[in-house]
Each structure stands twice: as C-alpha cells, then as structure tokens.
mmCIF file of C-alpha atoms and ligand atoms in Angstrom:
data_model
loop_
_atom_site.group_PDB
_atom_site.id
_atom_site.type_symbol
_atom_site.label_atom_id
_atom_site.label_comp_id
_atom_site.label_asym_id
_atom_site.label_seq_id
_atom_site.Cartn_x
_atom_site.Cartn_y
_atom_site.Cartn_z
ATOM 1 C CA UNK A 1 76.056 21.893 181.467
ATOM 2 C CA UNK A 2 78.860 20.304 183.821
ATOM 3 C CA UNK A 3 80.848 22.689 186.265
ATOM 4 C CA UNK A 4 84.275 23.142 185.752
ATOM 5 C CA UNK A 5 85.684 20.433 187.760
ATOM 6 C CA UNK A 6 83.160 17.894 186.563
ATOM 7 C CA UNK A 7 84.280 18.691 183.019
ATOM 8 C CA UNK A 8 87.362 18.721 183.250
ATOM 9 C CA UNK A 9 87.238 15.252 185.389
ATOM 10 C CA UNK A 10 85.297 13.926 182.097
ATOM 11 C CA UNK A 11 87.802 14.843 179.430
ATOM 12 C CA UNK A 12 90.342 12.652 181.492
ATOM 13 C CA UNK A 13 87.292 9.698 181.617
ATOM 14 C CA UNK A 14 86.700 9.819 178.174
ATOM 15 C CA UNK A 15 90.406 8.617 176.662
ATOM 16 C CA UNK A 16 92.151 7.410 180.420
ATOM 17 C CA UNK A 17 91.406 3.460 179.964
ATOM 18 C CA UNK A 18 93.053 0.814 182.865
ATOM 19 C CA UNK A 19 96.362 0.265 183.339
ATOM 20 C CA UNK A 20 97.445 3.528 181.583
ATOM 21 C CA UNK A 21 99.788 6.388 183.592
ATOM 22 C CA UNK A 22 99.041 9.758 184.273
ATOM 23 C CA UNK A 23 99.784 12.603 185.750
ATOM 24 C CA UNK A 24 98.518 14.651 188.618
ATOM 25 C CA UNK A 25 100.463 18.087 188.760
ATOM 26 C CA UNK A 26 99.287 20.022 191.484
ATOM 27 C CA UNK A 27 97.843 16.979 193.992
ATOM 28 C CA UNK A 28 96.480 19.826 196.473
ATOM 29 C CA UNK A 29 93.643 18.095 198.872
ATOM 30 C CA UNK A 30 93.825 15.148 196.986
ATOM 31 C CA UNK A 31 90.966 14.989 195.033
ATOM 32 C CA UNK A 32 91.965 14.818 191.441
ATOM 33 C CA UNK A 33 94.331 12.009 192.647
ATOM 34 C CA UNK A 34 91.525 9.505 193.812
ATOM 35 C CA UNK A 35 89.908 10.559 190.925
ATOM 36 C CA UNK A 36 92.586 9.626 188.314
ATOM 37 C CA UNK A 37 93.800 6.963 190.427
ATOM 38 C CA UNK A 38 90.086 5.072 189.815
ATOM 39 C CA UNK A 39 90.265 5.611 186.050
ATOM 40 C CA UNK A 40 93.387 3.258 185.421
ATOM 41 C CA UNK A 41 92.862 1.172 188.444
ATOM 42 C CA UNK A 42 95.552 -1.698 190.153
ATOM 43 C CA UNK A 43 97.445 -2.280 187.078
ATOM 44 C CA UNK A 44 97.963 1.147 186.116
ATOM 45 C CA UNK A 45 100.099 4.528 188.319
ATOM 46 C CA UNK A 46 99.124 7.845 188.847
ATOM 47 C CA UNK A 47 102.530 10.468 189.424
ATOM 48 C CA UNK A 48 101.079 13.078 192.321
ATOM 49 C CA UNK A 49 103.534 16.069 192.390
ATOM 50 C CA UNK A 50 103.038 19.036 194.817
ATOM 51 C CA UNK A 51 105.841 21.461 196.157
ATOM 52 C CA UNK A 52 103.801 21.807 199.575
ATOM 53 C CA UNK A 53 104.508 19.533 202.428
ATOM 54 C CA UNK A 54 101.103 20.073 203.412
ATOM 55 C CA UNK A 55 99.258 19.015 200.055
ATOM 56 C CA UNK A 56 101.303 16.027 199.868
ATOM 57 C CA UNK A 57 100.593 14.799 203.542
ATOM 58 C CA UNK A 58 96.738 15.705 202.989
ATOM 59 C CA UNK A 59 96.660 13.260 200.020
ATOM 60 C CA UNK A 60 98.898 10.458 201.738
ATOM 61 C CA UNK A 61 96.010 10.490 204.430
ATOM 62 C CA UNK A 62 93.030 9.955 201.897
ATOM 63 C CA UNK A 63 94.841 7.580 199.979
ATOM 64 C CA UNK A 64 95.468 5.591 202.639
ATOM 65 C CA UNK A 65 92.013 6.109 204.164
ATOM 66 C CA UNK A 66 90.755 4.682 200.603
ATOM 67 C CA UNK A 67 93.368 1.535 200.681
ATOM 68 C CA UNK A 68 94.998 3.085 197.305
ATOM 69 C CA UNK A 69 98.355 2.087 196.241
ATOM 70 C CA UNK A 70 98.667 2.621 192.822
ATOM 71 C CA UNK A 71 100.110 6.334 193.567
ATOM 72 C CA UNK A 72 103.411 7.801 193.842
ATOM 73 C CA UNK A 73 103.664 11.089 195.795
ATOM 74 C CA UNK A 74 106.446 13.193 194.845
ATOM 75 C CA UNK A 75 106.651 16.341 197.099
ATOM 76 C CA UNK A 76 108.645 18.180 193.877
ATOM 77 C CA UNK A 77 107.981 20.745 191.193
ATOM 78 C CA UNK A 78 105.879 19.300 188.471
ATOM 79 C CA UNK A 79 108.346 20.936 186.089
ATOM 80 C CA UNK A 80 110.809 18.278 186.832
ATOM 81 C CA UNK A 81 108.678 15.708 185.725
ATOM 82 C CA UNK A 82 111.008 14.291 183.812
ATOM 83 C CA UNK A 83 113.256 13.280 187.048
ATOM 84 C CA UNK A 84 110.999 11.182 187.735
ATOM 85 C CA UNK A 85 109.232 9.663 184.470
ATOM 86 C CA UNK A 86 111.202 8.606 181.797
ATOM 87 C CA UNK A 87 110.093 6.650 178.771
ATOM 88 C CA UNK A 88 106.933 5.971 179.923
ATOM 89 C CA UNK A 89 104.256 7.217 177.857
ATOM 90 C CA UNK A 90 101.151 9.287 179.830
ATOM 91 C CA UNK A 91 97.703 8.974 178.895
ATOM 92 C CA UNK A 92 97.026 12.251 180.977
ATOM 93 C CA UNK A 93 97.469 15.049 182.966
ATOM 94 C CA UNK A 94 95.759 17.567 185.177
ATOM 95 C CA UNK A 95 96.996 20.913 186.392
ATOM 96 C CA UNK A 96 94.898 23.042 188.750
ATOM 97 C CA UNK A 97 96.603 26.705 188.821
ATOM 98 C CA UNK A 98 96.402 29.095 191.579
ATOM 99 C CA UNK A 99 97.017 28.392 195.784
ATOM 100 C CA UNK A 100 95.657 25.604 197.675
ATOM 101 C CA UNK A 101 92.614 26.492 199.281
ATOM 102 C CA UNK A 102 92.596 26.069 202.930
ATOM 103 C CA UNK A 103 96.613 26.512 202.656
ATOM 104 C CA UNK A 104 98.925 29.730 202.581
ATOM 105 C CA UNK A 105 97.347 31.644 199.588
ATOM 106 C CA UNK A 106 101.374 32.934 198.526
ATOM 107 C CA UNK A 107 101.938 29.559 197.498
ATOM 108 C CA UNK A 108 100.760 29.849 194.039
ATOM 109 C CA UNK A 109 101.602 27.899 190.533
ATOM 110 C CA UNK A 110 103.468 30.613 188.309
ATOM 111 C CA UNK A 111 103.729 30.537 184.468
ATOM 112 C CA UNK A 112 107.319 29.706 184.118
ATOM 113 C CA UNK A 113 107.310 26.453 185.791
ATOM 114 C CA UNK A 114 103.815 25.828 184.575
ATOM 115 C CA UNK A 115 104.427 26.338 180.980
ATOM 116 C CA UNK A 116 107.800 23.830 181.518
ATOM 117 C CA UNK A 117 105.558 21.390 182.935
ATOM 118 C CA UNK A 118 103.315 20.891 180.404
ATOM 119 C CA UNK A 119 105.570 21.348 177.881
ATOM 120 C CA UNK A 120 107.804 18.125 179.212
ATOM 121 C CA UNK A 121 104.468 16.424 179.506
ATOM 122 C CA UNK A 122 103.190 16.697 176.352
ATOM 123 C CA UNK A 123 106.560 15.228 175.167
ATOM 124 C CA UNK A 124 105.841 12.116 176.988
ATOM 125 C CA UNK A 125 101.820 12.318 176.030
ATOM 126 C CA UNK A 126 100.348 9.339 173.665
ATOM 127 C CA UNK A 127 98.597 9.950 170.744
ATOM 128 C CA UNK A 128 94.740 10.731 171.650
ATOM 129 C CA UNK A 129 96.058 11.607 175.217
ATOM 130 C CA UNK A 130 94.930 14.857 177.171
ATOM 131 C CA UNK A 131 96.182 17.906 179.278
ATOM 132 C CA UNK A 132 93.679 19.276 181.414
ATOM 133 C CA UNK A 133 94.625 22.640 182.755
ATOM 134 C CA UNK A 134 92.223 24.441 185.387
ATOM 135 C CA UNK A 135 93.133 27.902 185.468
ATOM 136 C CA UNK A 136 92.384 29.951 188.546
ATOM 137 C CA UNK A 137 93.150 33.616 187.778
ATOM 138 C CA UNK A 138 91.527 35.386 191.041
ATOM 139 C CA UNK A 139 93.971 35.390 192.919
ATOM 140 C CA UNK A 140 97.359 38.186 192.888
ATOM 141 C CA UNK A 141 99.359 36.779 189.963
ATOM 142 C CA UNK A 142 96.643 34.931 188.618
ATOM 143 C CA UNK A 143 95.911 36.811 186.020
ATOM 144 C CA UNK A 144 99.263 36.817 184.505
ATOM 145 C CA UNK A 145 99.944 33.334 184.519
ATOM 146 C CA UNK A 146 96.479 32.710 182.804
ATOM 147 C CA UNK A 147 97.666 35.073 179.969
ATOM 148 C CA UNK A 148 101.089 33.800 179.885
ATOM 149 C CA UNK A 149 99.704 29.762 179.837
ATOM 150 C CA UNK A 150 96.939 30.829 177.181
ATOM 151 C CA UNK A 151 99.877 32.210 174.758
ATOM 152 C CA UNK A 152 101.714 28.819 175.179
ATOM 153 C CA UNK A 153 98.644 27.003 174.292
ATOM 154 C CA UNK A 154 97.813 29.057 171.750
ATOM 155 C CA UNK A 155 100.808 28.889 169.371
ATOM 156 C CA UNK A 156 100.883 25.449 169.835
ATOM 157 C CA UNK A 157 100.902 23.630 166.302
ATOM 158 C CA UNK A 158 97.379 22.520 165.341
ATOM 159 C CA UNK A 159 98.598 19.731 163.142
ATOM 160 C CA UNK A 160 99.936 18.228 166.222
ATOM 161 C CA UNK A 161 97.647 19.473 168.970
ATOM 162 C CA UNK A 162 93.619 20.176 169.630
ATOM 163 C CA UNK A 163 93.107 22.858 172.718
ATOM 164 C CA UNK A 164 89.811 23.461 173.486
ATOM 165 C CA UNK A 165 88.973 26.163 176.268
ATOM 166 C CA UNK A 166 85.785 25.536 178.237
ATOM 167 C CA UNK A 167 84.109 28.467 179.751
ATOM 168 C CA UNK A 168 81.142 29.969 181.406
ATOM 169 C CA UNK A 169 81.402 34.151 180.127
ATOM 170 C CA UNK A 170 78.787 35.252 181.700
ATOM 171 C CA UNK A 171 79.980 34.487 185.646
ATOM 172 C CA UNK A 172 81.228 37.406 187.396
ATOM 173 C CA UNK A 173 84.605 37.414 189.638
ATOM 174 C CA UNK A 174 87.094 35.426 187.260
ATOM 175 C CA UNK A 175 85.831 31.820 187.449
ATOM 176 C CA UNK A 176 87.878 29.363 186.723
ATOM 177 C CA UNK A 177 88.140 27.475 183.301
ATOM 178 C CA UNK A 178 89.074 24.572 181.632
ATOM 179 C CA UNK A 179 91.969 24.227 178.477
ATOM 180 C CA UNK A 180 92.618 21.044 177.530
ATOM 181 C CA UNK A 181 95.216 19.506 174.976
ATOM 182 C CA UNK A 182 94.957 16.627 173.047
ATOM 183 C CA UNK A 183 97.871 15.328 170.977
ATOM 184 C CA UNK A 184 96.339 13.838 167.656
ATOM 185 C CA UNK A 185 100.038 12.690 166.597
ATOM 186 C CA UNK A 186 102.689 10.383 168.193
ATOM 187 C CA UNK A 187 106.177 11.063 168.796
ATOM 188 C CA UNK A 188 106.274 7.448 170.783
ATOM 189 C CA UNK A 189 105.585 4.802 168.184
ATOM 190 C CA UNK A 190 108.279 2.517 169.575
ATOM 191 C CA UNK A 191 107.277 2.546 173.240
ATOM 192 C CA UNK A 192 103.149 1.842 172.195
ATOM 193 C CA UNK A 193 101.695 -1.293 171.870
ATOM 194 C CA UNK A 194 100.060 -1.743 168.274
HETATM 195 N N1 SAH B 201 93.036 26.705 192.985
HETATM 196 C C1 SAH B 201 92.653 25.316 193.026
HETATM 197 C C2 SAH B 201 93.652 24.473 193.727
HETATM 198 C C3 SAH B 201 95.046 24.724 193.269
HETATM 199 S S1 SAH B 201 96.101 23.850 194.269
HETATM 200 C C4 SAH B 201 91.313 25.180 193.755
HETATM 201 O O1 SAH B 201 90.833 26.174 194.284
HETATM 202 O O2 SAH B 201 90.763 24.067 193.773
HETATM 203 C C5 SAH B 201 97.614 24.262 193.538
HETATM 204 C C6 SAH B 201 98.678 23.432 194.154
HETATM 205 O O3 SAH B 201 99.820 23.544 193.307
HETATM 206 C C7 SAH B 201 99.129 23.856 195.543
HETATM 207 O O4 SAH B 201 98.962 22.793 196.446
HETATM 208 C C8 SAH B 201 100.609 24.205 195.363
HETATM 209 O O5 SAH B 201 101.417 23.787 196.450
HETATM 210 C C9 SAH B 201 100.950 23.425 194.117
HETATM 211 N N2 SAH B 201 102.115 23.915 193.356
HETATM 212 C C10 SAH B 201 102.549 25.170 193.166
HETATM 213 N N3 SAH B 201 103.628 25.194 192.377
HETATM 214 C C11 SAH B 201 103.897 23.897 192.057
HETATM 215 C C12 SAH B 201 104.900 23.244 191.269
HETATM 216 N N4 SAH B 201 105.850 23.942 190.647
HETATM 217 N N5 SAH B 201 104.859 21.902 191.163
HETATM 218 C C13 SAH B 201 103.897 21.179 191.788
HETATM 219 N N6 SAH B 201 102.923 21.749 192.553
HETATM 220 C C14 SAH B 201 102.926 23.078 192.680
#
C-alpha cells in the first residue's frame, strides 16, 4: 500500500499530463513543488502559494538548485488564488494542512481560508482534474479544520464531483490522510481544447 504522500503524489501523476497548470497551495519545504513542477514539465506552470516568508525562500533555493523555471512563487494566501489566475484552467491542486515542520508550529492552515481555496479552485478545475488535500489534524486546531474541510467535501454535489478519502484506521496518533476531488463535469468548455 503507498504512504500518504506517495499516494497522494500519484493521484496528481495519474491525470497531470505536460504542459498543463496546477496548483501548489501550501509550497512549505518545497517538495510537492518539484514534484508537480516535473509532471507538466517546460511548457507547462506550476502556481506555489505560501503565506510564510520562510517556506517561500526554502523553495526559491531548491528550485534554483534544480535549474527549474517553470514556477511562480507567490508569498500570498492560497485563498486569493484568483488574484493571481484567471481564466486559465488547472489540471490540479495540492493542499497540505497543518504548520510547516521545521517552522513556527502557530502558523497553521485554518478552515476558513482553506475551504475558500479550494472552493475558487475547483471553479477553475478541468473536467477529469484533481484536488488533493493532505489533512494533518495533530496539531492544536487541527482537528477542527479536518471536520470543518470534511463537511465541505462532503456536501459537495456527486453529479459534479468524486471525493475519495484515503486512510490507514488502524495508526494511532491522528495520521494524516488523503481527500481528493475530481470534477467529472466542465464548467470551461470554451477555454479547452477539443
Ligand atoms: N503538515 C505538513 C506541512 C504543511 S505546510 C507536513 O508535515 O508535511 C503548511 C504550509 O501552509 C505552511 O508553510 C504555511 O505557511 C502555509 N499556509 C498557511 N496558511 C496558508 C494560506 N492561507 N495560504 C497559503 N499557505 C498557507
């Protein structure tokens, strides 16, 4: 069985295809990034958003160190997304909730901004395109915005949306898990190609 990370790295490989855009919503160390910055390679853009000064400095440095330049850093709240992308369909998005680790631990995601976020995202998502949401619920607050974000997903129509929740239940200490969205209509007919 693949770990959470792995998993959710492989929803994102199965439907991300060159030149396509997606989102990174919480860039953190940088990791996811690199990661979604290989799937759609030089012709395609990955948006990194991350409120921290530190995250976003932490990921300039790999990307650099990696000669990548099909990112755009945007040291913002992911719930203003649409600032900064506008008609421009996504093939994905990943969120992973909670503080950065190795950072200040009362910098956390919260629901509010969280839920807005992938809300405006799955306005811009293609048809067949994914949200990837890791949720991290150890921490103070965690716990709530897990509830909170697994109501939103929860009501969301299922003509118009698949979520899928991927967890282990028998791990002790509130491990993290996977939800994922995927759209199975389009609201963005006139922007796709055929
Ligand atoms: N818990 C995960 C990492 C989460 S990192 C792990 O252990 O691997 C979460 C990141 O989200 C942090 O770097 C934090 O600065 C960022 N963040 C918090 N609120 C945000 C927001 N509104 N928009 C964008 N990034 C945000």
């Amino acid at each position: 069985m693949k770990a959470i990370v792995a998993y959710s790295h492989q929803l994102l490989k199965d439907i991300v295809q060159h030149g396509d855009i997606v989102i990174d919503a919480t860039c953190g160390n940088g990791n996811d990034t690199i990661f979604l910055s290989g799937l759609v390679g030089k012709f395609g853009k990955v948006y990194a958003f991350d409120i921290q000064k530190q995250a976003i400095a932490k990921t300039k440095i790999l990307l650099e160190k990696n000669n990548i330049n099909n990112v755009e850093l945007i040291e913002d709240g992911h719930e203003k997304v649409t600032h900064y992308i506008v008609n421009q369909p996504i093939a994905g998005a990943i969120f992973n909730l909670g503080y950065l680790p190795n950072g200040d631990h009362s910098i956390i995601t919260v629901p509010e901004t969280t839920i807005h976020a992938i809300s405006s995202m799955l306005a811009l998502l293609k048809r067949r395109g994914r949200i990837v949401i890791v949720i991290y619920h150890g921490h103070a607050g965690g716990t709530t915005e897990k509830n909170e974000v697994l109501a939103y997903c929860e009501q969301l129509d299922q003509e118009k949306y698949q979520v899928l929740q991927y967890q282990f239940i028998n791990q002790i200490n509130k491990p993290p898990f996977v939800i994922a969205i995927e759209k199975t209509y389009s609201n963005l007919s006139h922007t796709l190609t055929p």
